[in-house]
Amino acid sequence: MSGTHEGTFHGLRAQLQEAAASFADGPDALEGILLGIVDDVDRAVREPLEIFPVCHHSPASAIAMARRLREKQPKVVYLELCEDMAPLLSELRNCKLPVAVQSFATEVDGFPAEWSPLSVVAPITEASAEYQAIAYALDTPGVELVLVDRSSDHVFQWDARGTESAEPADPAAPPAEEEAALHGDAVGVEIGDLRPRFAELEEYLLRHGKVRHWSEWWHQYVELPLGDSDHDTYRQVMLLIGSLFRRLAPGDPHRVRVDEDRERYMWTRMREHLAAADADPADCLYVCGAFHAASRVAEFGVHGTDTFEISPPTATTWQHGLIPSSHAAIEAQFGLAAGSVSIAATVWAKNLKRTRVEPFRLVGQAGAKKSRAKKAVAAAEAVPALPPSDKLTGFLRQTPALDRLDEAELLGWSVEIVRAARRNGYLASTADAIAVFETSILLAGMRDRTRPTPYDFQDAAVTCIEKDTVPGRRDVRRLVEIMMGGDRVGQVGYDALPPLARDVHDRLAPLGLKLQQSGVRRALLDIASQPELERCSDVLWMLRYLMPQGAARPIMGERKLGERPIQESWDLALGTYQRALIELGYEGVSIEQVLEQRLRRLAYDRRATAASVLEAVEDATLYLRSRRLADELGTHALEVLSAERSVDGAPEVLRRVRRLLAYYRTSEAVLPPWIESFVKTGYAHYCTLLPTAFTDDDATVRQVAAMLGFLFSMESLALSLGCDRTQLELAVVQSHPEEPSKTALLWAAQVHLGRLSRADLRTRCDELLGNPLVVPAYPRYLSGFVHALDPVPGLTDFVVEAVSNAFGRLPDPVLLPWLPTLITTLRSGGSELAPLLIREAGRTFPGRLAALDTWMPPWRAQPEAVRPARPAEDGRGCALLAAHPATCDAVASLLGCEETWETADRGPAGVALTGRHPDTAVALEALLAGA
């Protein structure tokens, strides 16, 4: 290849060969690298299909692209972008840039399930070469735009998740704001990624370039020199940089294979299109990253081999849409320095004014002025193709251009940053503006620059203005970024939104708020006077469940089972969280459908527990008011409970079952069959697990108390459904805990079942207090009694008594050491039961301090002597019956008795019944004899 067209770069080859021999003391690998770079440039320049190398979000690339499109007027533009994203590009005119084209998949088929959801994004800004190509192709008649990069499905086929993303940001950097998370954890498609993959090379360039990070190096040594260069110079320099970084990249086999497969894929797709459309390569333009433009694969070029086979996509269903992006999100995802994209936007605007190049903008683009791009393209004359000439030699040998210091621009920056600093709480003055101006010039001189760059000015502002502390939310570095152009946040227009997002905005239209704009909007819903707003309330509560926390936040009002809203107040930020709303549209056509899918996914997950399924049942009833879905999920909760062998979720199960039972008992005449079966199965299930839970070290006292709470509170319903109480009694008898808190819990259960009297329980507690060896563990017994208040609330007064006895009997040397343990135990394990103790203590103890001296605890008070009952006089008990027989006659007639009254002088005749009905006495005798 180098011998065929050696004449173009013959002089450059000779100079590089001499340099390699001089520096390396003879030909070696250095000569091969340098001459190989020239071969790569020569090969790409002489390709019949013009290759246009670009850098990701580079103003110089965008200027060169706009200039070249007006000169060449290609009929086909091949763009390095996922081919399945093509239908979405026409919707860019309905958006405010920057936005990102996204491919999204929630249900994967052919990929590991833990990868779900899959997401691929390609951010697009106005100051990017790809946007210039898209705008030109879509608004110019007769021009075809073809995306040739691998599909979103192949992104995950060829690589492990996250390989495409750029290097992580510096961990020492300050946390990014919420705009930096607009892309989430999506994989970013690299269009023109130019950064050394050789760490030592990047470190060398940064050190000798006297810059802090790669974005500053690129701005100083590539962006500015190429801003005013001609097309051939720009193209050859970008190819040179791409080839250099490619040849000096470490040989990671996996990443090299992925890069080469992408290049084979793109050239294969271009040759297929050229053959199908019978297009002339001279009328086409291939826009790709400079790294891929210097490719050395056999499939390179229109005359390359056709040996690469493209694998078929998996069965995964991909959804496509546009999501809002921002400068900070692009920087965070691709590992760029903070503020670099904003500075690039500022440089793009300055380059447009300086070069007077008319950029391409989509017709109807939000925020764009009316463009004359069509007229300019139609009036331009095609420039005849000239043979390539060597521009690299002159570019590499020329001395750096010394830009004249623009004092007016630097003074404007200095004054503006002081004004912004004062607004954000800094004590800045005119003297600080002068100091920033002079320091910027000083720093530029120390870095061998005549004209201070925005990065020099940023360092000077931080040095002169920012003191020990940051008084506001933003530091000076962030203020400079905002001043240079700010973190522009894009917005997807209404017409480009998915059906679900449009439906949400339509249903919330009665609120009368501009919800598509960024920022927080306050919504006031007076549902009592405007019943139609209840539908808006339903939508808002579903959005609160489905979207991030800040998207829909209730200020006043709550949603509970069995209650209807009256008034509500909301803080809505749907414009700020537009990406999350758009991604909901990938899951369904309505939020009800998405919510039902989420609940089903939660309930039928392999890690689902009975508590989580009951939560799904409650949410289905609360947000969807769907009896069908609630019954289906409730039946599944019954199956999950039967399969559980642990009691970890017992407290949550108890809480949710109680809530659902209360709701169904008040709202419906008959309980649903699933909840009756759940109570019946749960009663037998927890009876079976109770003895093991009492002795299991992994089961906490709170979980065991929840089991007892389920058994005791659901006992009446369970017995009515056919359960046997003997099973519970046997489970309690078989329980033999060793841990003090569980022992106290077992005693409470025995009291509830009548197997232990209160007097015996009081005696046991007194024995515990009287045993010096057991006193240190007494707080744990109290913890068990506190947890027992849930299943046995009747012991509240006894718990107050036990605590009072401990404080009254124990001396301070014994009481004070375990007092912190008691407090922490009660706070951590029984905080929700503390109100019961406080209320009972308030009822038991005197309300005034003066009454405390004469107060006697009720458990210490001696009961009054019981007077013997006086024998009743003859005939005294039935005097009222004889005096008023009408009442008895009425009752007798009601019961169907026709007996006559007997006189009182006959004496008691109760034993006459045994004579009239001897069968009862005989049956009783047989029963007693058998026992």
JSON list of C-alpha atoms in Angstrom, two decimals, residues 464-610:
[
{"chain": "A", "resi": 464, "resn": "CYS", "atom": "CA", "xyz": [-8.41, 34.49, 43.51]},
{"chain": "A", "resi": 465, "resn": "ILE", "atom": "CA", "xyz": [-12.05, 34.20, 44.61]},
{"chain": "A", "resi": 466, "resn": "GLU", "atom": "CA", "xyz": [-12.58, 30.88, 46.36]},
{"chain": "A", "resi": 467, "resn": "LYS", "atom": "CA", "xyz": [-11.34, 31.03, 49.92]},
{"chain": "A", "resi": 468, "resn": "ASP", "atom": "CA", "xyz": [-11.51, 28.44, 52.71]},
{"chain": "A", "resi": 469, "resn": "THR", "atom": "CA", "xyz": [-15.20, 27.63, 52.41]},
{"chain": "A", "resi": 470, "resn": "VAL", "atom": "CA", "xyz": [-17.91, 27.62, 49.77]},
{"chain": "A", "resi": 471, "resn": "PRO", "atom": "CA", "xyz": [-20.77, 29.79, 51.07]},
{"chain": "A", "resi": 472, "resn": "GLY", "atom": "CA", "xyz": [-23.36, 28.60, 48.59]},
{"chain": "A", "resi": 473, "resn": "ARG", "atom": "CA", "xyz": [-24.34, 25.48, 46.74]},
{"chain": "A", "resi": 474, "resn": "ARG", "atom": "CA", "xyz": [-21.93, 26.10, 43.85]},
{"chain": "A", "resi": 475, "resn": "ASP", "atom": "CA", "xyz": [-18.19, 26.57, 43.99]},
{"chain": "A", "resi": 476, "resn": "VAL", "atom": "CA", "xyz": [-16.26, 28.92, 41.72]},
{"chain": "A", "resi": 477, "resn": "ARG", "atom": "CA", "xyz": [-15.32, 26.19, 39.25]},
{"chain": "A", "resi": 478, "resn": "ARG", "atom": "CA", "xyz": [-19.00, 25.44, 38.72]},
{"chain": "A", "resi": 479, "resn": "LEU", "atom": "CA", "xyz": [-19.80, 29.14, 38.36]},
{"chain": "A", "resi": 480, "resn": "VAL", "atom": "CA", "xyz": [-17.23, 29.41, 35.57]},
{"chain": "A", "resi": 481, "resn": "GLU", "atom": "CA", "xyz": [-18.82, 26.44, 33.79]},
{"chain": "A", "resi": 482, "resn": "ILE", "atom": "CA", "xyz": [-22.22, 28.10, 34.01]},
{"chain": "A", "resi": 483, "resn": "MET", "atom": "CA", "xyz": [-20.82, 31.40, 32.78]},
{"chain": "A", "resi": 484, "resn": "MET", "atom": "CA", "xyz": [-19.15, 29.72, 29.81]},
{"chain": "A", "resi": 485, "resn": "GLY", "atom": "CA", "xyz": [-22.42, 28.30, 28.58]},
{"chain": "A", "resi": 486, "resn": "GLY", "atom": "CA", "xyz": [-23.91, 26.41, 31.46]},
{"chain": "A", "resi": 487, "resn": "ASP", "atom": "CA", "xyz": [-25.11, 22.87, 31.68]},
{"chain": "A", "resi": 488, "resn": "ARG", "atom": "CA", "xyz": [-27.68, 22.96, 28.93]},
{"chain": "A", "resi": 489, "resn": "VAL", "atom": "CA", "xyz": [-30.41, 20.42, 29.52]},
{"chain": "A", "resi": 490, "resn": "GLY", "atom": "CA", "xyz": [-32.31, 19.18, 26.50]},
{"chain": "A", "resi": 491, "resn": "GLN", "atom": "CA", "xyz": [-36.00, 18.52, 26.24]},
{"chain": "A", "resi": 492, "resn": "VAL", "atom": "CA", "xyz": [-38.03, 16.10, 24.17]},
{"chain": "A", "resi": 493, "resn": "GLY", "atom": "CA", "xyz": [-41.05, 17.72, 22.55]},
{"chain": "A", "resi": 494, "resn": "TYR", "atom": "CA", "xyz": [-44.61, 16.54, 23.04]},
{"chain": "A", "resi": 495, "resn": "ASP", "atom": "CA", "xyz": [-44.86, 15.10, 19.51]},
{"chain": "A", "resi": 496, "resn": "ALA", "atom": "CA", "xyz": [-41.70, 13.03, 20.03]},
{"chain": "A", "resi": 497, "resn": "LEU", "atom": "CA", "xyz": [-42.87, 11.51, 23.32]},
{"chain": "A", "resi": 498, "resn": "PRO", "atom": "CA", "xyz": [-44.09, 7.90, 23.49]},
{"chain": "A", "resi": 499, "resn": "PRO", "atom": "CA", "xyz": [-47.86, 7.32, 23.82]},
{"chain": "A", "resi": 500, "resn": "LEU", "atom": "CA", "xyz": [-47.67, 6.74, 27.58]},
{"chain": "A", "resi": 501, "resn": "ALA", "atom": "CA", "xyz": [-45.95, 10.07, 28.23]},
{"chain": "A", "resi": 502, "resn": "ARG", "atom": "CA", "xyz": [-48.42, 11.95, 26.03]},
{"chain": "A", "resi": 503, "resn": "ASP", "atom": "CA", "xyz": [-51.29, 10.21, 27.82]},
{"chain": "A", "resi": 504, "resn": "VAL", "atom": "CA", "xyz": [-49.92, 11.29, 31.20]},
{"chain": "A", "resi": 505, "resn": "HIS", "atom": "CA", "xyz": [-49.68, 14.93, 30.10]},
{"chain": "A", "resi": 506, "resn": "ASP", "atom": "CA", "xyz": [-53.20, 14.79, 28.66]},
{"chain": "A", "resi": 507, "resn": "ARG", "atom": "CA", "xyz": [-54.67, 13.34, 31.83]},
{"chain": "A", "resi": 508, "resn": "LEU", "atom": "CA", "xyz": [-52.91, 15.94, 33.97]},
{"chain": "A", "resi": 509, "resn": "ALA", "atom": "CA", "xyz": [-54.03, 18.82, 31.73]},
{"chain": "A", "resi": 510, "resn": "PRO", "atom": "CA", "xyz": [-56.90, 19.82, 34.14]},
{"chain": "A", "resi": 511, "resn": "LEU", "atom": "CA", "xyz": [-54.22, 20.93, 36.63]},
{"chain": "A", "resi": 512, "resn": "GLY", "atom": "CA", "xyz": [-53.33, 23.80, 34.32]},
{"chain": "A", "resi": 513, "resn": "LEU", "atom": "CA", "xyz": [-49.56, 23.50, 34.85]},
{"chain": "A", "resi": 514, "resn": "LYS", "atom": "CA", "xyz": [-46.69, 23.53, 32.36]},
{"chain": "A", "resi": 515, "resn": "LEU", "atom": "CA", "xyz": [-45.40, 20.14, 33.33]},
{"chain": "A", "resi": 516, "resn": "GLN", "atom": "CA", "xyz": [-43.10, 19.76, 30.32]},
{"chain": "A", "resi": 517, "resn": "GLN", "atom": "CA", "xyz": [-40.84, 22.52, 31.57]},
{"chain": "A", "resi": 518, "resn": "SER", "atom": "CA", "xyz": [-38.02, 21.73, 33.95]},
{"chain": "A", "resi": 519, "resn": "GLY", "atom": "CA", "xyz": [-38.32, 22.72, 37.57]},
{"chain": "A", "resi": 520, "resn": "VAL", "atom": "CA", "xyz": [-40.84, 22.06, 40.32]},
{"chain": "A", "resi": 521, "resn": "ARG", "atom": "CA", "xyz": [-44.52, 22.92, 39.92]},
{"chain": "A", "resi": 522, "resn": "ARG", "atom": "CA", "xyz": [-46.96, 23.04, 42.83]},
{"chain": "A", "resi": 523, "resn": "ALA", "atom": "CA", "xyz": [-50.34, 21.40, 42.15]},
{"chain": "A", "resi": 524, "resn": "LEU", "atom": "CA", "xyz": [-53.34, 22.01, 44.47]},
{"chain": "A", "resi": 525, "resn": "LEU", "atom": "CA", "xyz": [-56.22, 19.55, 44.16]},
{"chain": "A", "resi": 526, "resn": "ASP", "atom": "CA", "xyz": [-59.50, 20.44, 45.86]},
{"chain": "A", "resi": 527, "resn": "ILE", "atom": "CA", "xyz": [-61.24, 17.17, 45.11]},
{"chain": "A", "resi": 528, "resn": "ALA", "atom": "CA", "xyz": [-64.23, 17.91, 47.34]},
{"chain": "A", "resi": 529, "resn": "SER", "atom": "CA", "xyz": [-65.32, 20.86, 45.17]},
{"chain": "A", "resi": 530, "resn": "GLN", "atom": "CA", "xyz": [-63.90, 19.51, 41.88]},
{"chain": "A", "resi": 531, "resn": "PRO", "atom": "CA", "xyz": [-64.52, 15.74, 41.78]},
{"chain": "A", "resi": 532, "resn": "GLU", "atom": "CA", "xyz": [-63.03, 15.48, 38.29]},
{"chain": "A", "resi": 533, "resn": "LEU", "atom": "CA", "xyz": [-59.58, 16.09, 39.83]},
{"chain": "A", "resi": 534, "resn": "GLU", "atom": "CA", "xyz": [-59.74, 12.69, 41.51]},
{"chain": "A", "resi": 535, "resn": "ARG", "atom": "CA", "xyz": [-58.60, 11.15, 38.22]},
{"chain": "A", "resi": 536, "resn": "CYS", "atom": "CA", "xyz": [-55.56, 13.42, 38.30]},
{"chain": "A", "resi": 537, "resn": "SER", "atom": "CA", "xyz": [-54.93, 12.24, 41.85]},
{"chain": "A", "resi": 538, "resn": "ASP", "atom": "CA", "xyz": [-54.99, 8.62, 40.70]},
{"chain": "A", "resi": 539, "resn": "VAL", "atom": "CA", "xyz": [-52.44, 9.40, 37.99]},
{"chain": "A", "resi": 540, "resn": "LEU", "atom": "CA", "xyz": [-50.18, 11.23, 40.42]},
{"chain": "A", "resi": 541, "resn": "TRP", "atom": "CA", "xyz": [-50.15, 8.41, 42.95]},
{"chain": "A", "resi": 542, "resn": "MET", "atom": "CA", "xyz": [-49.28, 5.90, 40.22]},
{"chain": "A", "resi": 543, "resn": "LEU", "atom": "CA", "xyz": [-46.50, 8.18, 38.99]},
{"chain": "A", "resi": 544, "resn": "ARG", "atom": "CA", "xyz": [-45.19, 8.42, 42.54]},
{"chain": "A", "resi": 545, "resn": "TYR", "atom": "CA", "xyz": [-45.02, 4.62, 42.65]},
{"chain": "A", "resi": 546, "resn": "LEU", "atom": "CA", "xyz": [-43.39, 4.20, 39.24]},
{"chain": "A", "resi": 547, "resn": "MET", "atom": "CA", "xyz": [-41.04, 7.18, 38.92]},
{"chain": "A", "resi": 548, "resn": "PRO", "atom": "CA", "xyz": [-38.11, 8.47, 41.00]},
{"chain": "A", "resi": 549, "resn": "GLN", "atom": "CA", "xyz": [-38.82, 10.13, 44.31]},
{"chain": "A", "resi": 550, "resn": "GLY", "atom": "CA", "xyz": [-38.60, 13.76, 43.17]},
{"chain": "A", "resi": 551, "resn": "ALA", "atom": "CA", "xyz": [-40.84, 13.43, 40.09]},
{"chain": "A", "resi": 552, "resn": "ALA", "atom": "CA", "xyz": [-44.14, 13.46, 41.99]},
{"chain": "A", "resi": 553, "resn": "ARG", "atom": "CA", "xyz": [-43.91, 14.26, 45.69]},
{"chain": "A", "resi": 554, "resn": "PRO", "atom": "CA", "xyz": [-47.07, 14.62, 47.85]},
{"chain": "A", "resi": 555, "resn": "ILE", "atom": "CA", "xyz": [-47.00, 17.58, 50.21]},
{"chain": "A", "resi": 556, "resn": "MET", "atom": "CA", "xyz": [-50.47, 17.13, 51.69]},
{"chain": "A", "resi": 557, "resn": "GLY", "atom": "CA", "xyz": [-52.66, 14.09, 51.45]},
{"chain": "A", "resi": 558, "resn": "GLU", "atom": "CA", "xyz": [-52.16, 10.36, 51.62]},
{"chain": "A", "resi": 559, "resn": "ARG", "atom": "CA", "xyz": [-53.67, 7.28, 50.09]},
{"chain": "A", "resi": 560, "resn": "LYS", "atom": "CA", "xyz": [-54.89, 4.51, 52.39]},
{"chain": "A", "resi": 561, "resn": "LEU", "atom": "CA", "xyz": [-57.11, 1.52, 51.89]},
{"chain": "A", "resi": 562, "resn": "GLY", "atom": "CA", "xyz": [-60.77, 2.40, 52.18]},
{"chain": "A", "resi": 563, "resn": "GLU", "atom": "CA", "xyz": [-60.26, 6.20, 52.18]},
{"chain": "A", "resi": 564, "resn": "ARG", "atom": "CA", "xyz": [-61.18, 8.76, 49.56]},
{"chain": "A", "resi": 565, "resn": "PRO", "atom": "CA", "xyz": [-59.08, 11.90, 48.99]},
{"chain": "A", "resi": 566, "resn": "ILE", "atom": "CA", "xyz": [-60.50, 15.31, 49.85]},
{"chain": "A", "resi": 567, "resn": "GLN", "atom": "CA", "xyz": [-57.63, 17.75, 49.29]},
{"chain": "A", "resi": 568, "resn": "GLU", "atom": "CA", "xyz": [-54.09, 17.14, 48.08]},
{"chain": "A", "resi": 569, "resn": "SER", "atom": "CA", "xyz": [-51.00, 19.17, 47.33]},
{"chain": "A", "resi": 570, "resn": "TRP", "atom": "CA", "xyz": [-48.16, 17.97, 45.10]},
{"chain": "A", "resi": 571, "resn": "ASP", "atom": "CA", "xyz": [-44.71, 19.08, 43.95]},
{"chain": "A", "resi": 572, "resn": "LEU", "atom": "CA", "xyz": [-44.31, 17.91, 40.35]},
{"chain": "A", "resi": 573, "resn": "ALA", "atom": "CA", "xyz": [-41.07, 17.84, 38.34]},
{"chain": "A", "resi": 574, "resn": "LEU", "atom": "CA", "xyz": [-42.04, 15.76, 35.30]},
{"chain": "A", "resi": 575, "resn": "GLY", "atom": "CA", "xyz": [-39.96, 17.97, 33.02]},
{"chain": "A", "resi": 576, "resn": "THR", "atom": "CA", "xyz": [-36.84, 17.39, 35.10]},
{"chain": "A", "resi": 577, "resn": "TYR", "atom": "CA", "xyz": [-37.48, 13.63, 35.19]},
{"chain": "A", "resi": 578, "resn": "GLN", "atom": "CA", "xyz": [-38.57, 13.39, 31.56]},
{"chain": "A", "resi": 579, "resn": "ARG", "atom": "CA", "xyz": [-36.19, 10.51, 30.90]},
{"chain": "A", "resi": 580, "resn": "ALA", "atom": "CA", "xyz": [-37.85, 8.33, 33.54]},
{"chain": "A", "resi": 581, "resn": "LEU", "atom": "CA", "xyz": [-41.29, 9.11, 32.09]},
{"chain": "A", "resi": 582, "resn": "ILE", "atom": "CA", "xyz": [-40.12, 8.25, 28.58]},
{"chain": "A", "resi": 583, "resn": "GLU", "atom": "CA", "xyz": [-38.65, 4.95, 29.73]},
{"chain": "A", "resi": 584, "resn": "LEU", "atom": "CA", "xyz": [-42.03, 4.06, 31.24]},
{"chain": "A", "resi": 585, "resn": "GLY", "atom": "CA", "xyz": [-43.38, 4.37, 27.71]},
{"chain": "A", "resi": 586, "resn": "TYR", "atom": "CA", "xyz": [-41.08, 1.55, 26.65]},
{"chain": "A", "resi": 587, "resn": "GLU", "atom": "CA", "xyz": [-42.87, -0.81, 29.05]},
{"chain": "A", "resi": 588, "resn": "GLY", "atom": "CA", "xyz": [-46.47, -0.16, 27.99]},
{"chain": "A", "resi": 589, "resn": "VAL", "atom": "CA", "xyz": [-49.01, 2.20, 26.48]},
{"chain": "A", "resi": 590, "resn": "SER", "atom": "CA", "xyz": [-50.54, 3.35, 29.79]},
{"chain": "A", "resi": 591, "resn": "ILE", "atom": "CA", "xyz": [-49.34, 3.73, 33.34]},
{"chain": "A", "resi": 592, "resn": "GLU", "atom": "CA", "xyz": [-51.98, 1.26, 34.51]},
{"chain": "A", "resi": 593, "resn": "GLN", "atom": "CA", "xyz": [-50.51, -1.39, 32.24]},
{"chain": "A", "resi": 594, "resn": "VAL", "atom": "CA", "xyz": [-46.97, -0.63, 33.39]},
{"chain": "A", "resi": 595, "resn": "LEU", "atom": "CA", "xyz": [-47.99, -0.71, 37.04]},
{"chain": "A", "resi": 596, "resn": "GLU", "atom": "CA", "xyz": [-49.74, -4.05, 36.61]},
{"chain": "A", "resi": 597, "resn": "GLN", "atom": "CA", "xyz": [-46.67, -5.47, 34.89]},
{"chain": "A", "resi": 598, "resn": "ARG", "atom": "CA", "xyz": [-44.43, -4.21, 37.68]},
{"chain": "A", "resi": 599, "resn": "LEU", "atom": "CA", "xyz": [-46.65, -5.76, 40.34]},
{"chain": "A", "resi": 600, "resn": "ARG", "atom": "CA", "xyz": [-46.76, -9.09, 38.52]},
{"chain": "A", "resi": 601, "resn": "ARG", "atom": "CA", "xyz": [-43.01, -9.03, 38.09]},
{"chain": "A", "resi": 602, "resn": "LEU", "atom": "CA", "xyz": [-42.56, -8.32, 41.78]},
{"chain": "A", "resi": 603, "resn": "ALA", "atom": "CA", "xyz": [-44.98, -11.04, 42.87]},
{"chain": "A", "resi": 604, "resn": "TYR", "atom": "CA", "xyz": [-43.72, -13.78, 40.55]},
{"chain": "A", "resi": 605, "resn": "ASP", "atom": "CA", "xyz": [-40.03, -13.07, 41.04]},
{"chain": "A", "resi": 606, "resn": "ARG", "atom": "CA", "xyz": [-38.07, -16.10, 42.16]},
{"chain": "A", "resi": 607, "resn": "ARG", "atom": "CA", "xyz": [-36.93, -14.16, 45.24]},
{"chain": "A", "resi": 608, "resn": "ALA", "atom": "CA", "xyz": [-40.45, -13.05, 46.17]},
{"chain": "A", "resi": 609, "resn": "THR", "atom": "CA", "xyz": [-41.66, -13.67, 49.71]},
{"chain": "A", "resi": 610, "resn": "ALA", "atom": "CA", "xyz": [-45.15, -13.81, 51.12]}
]
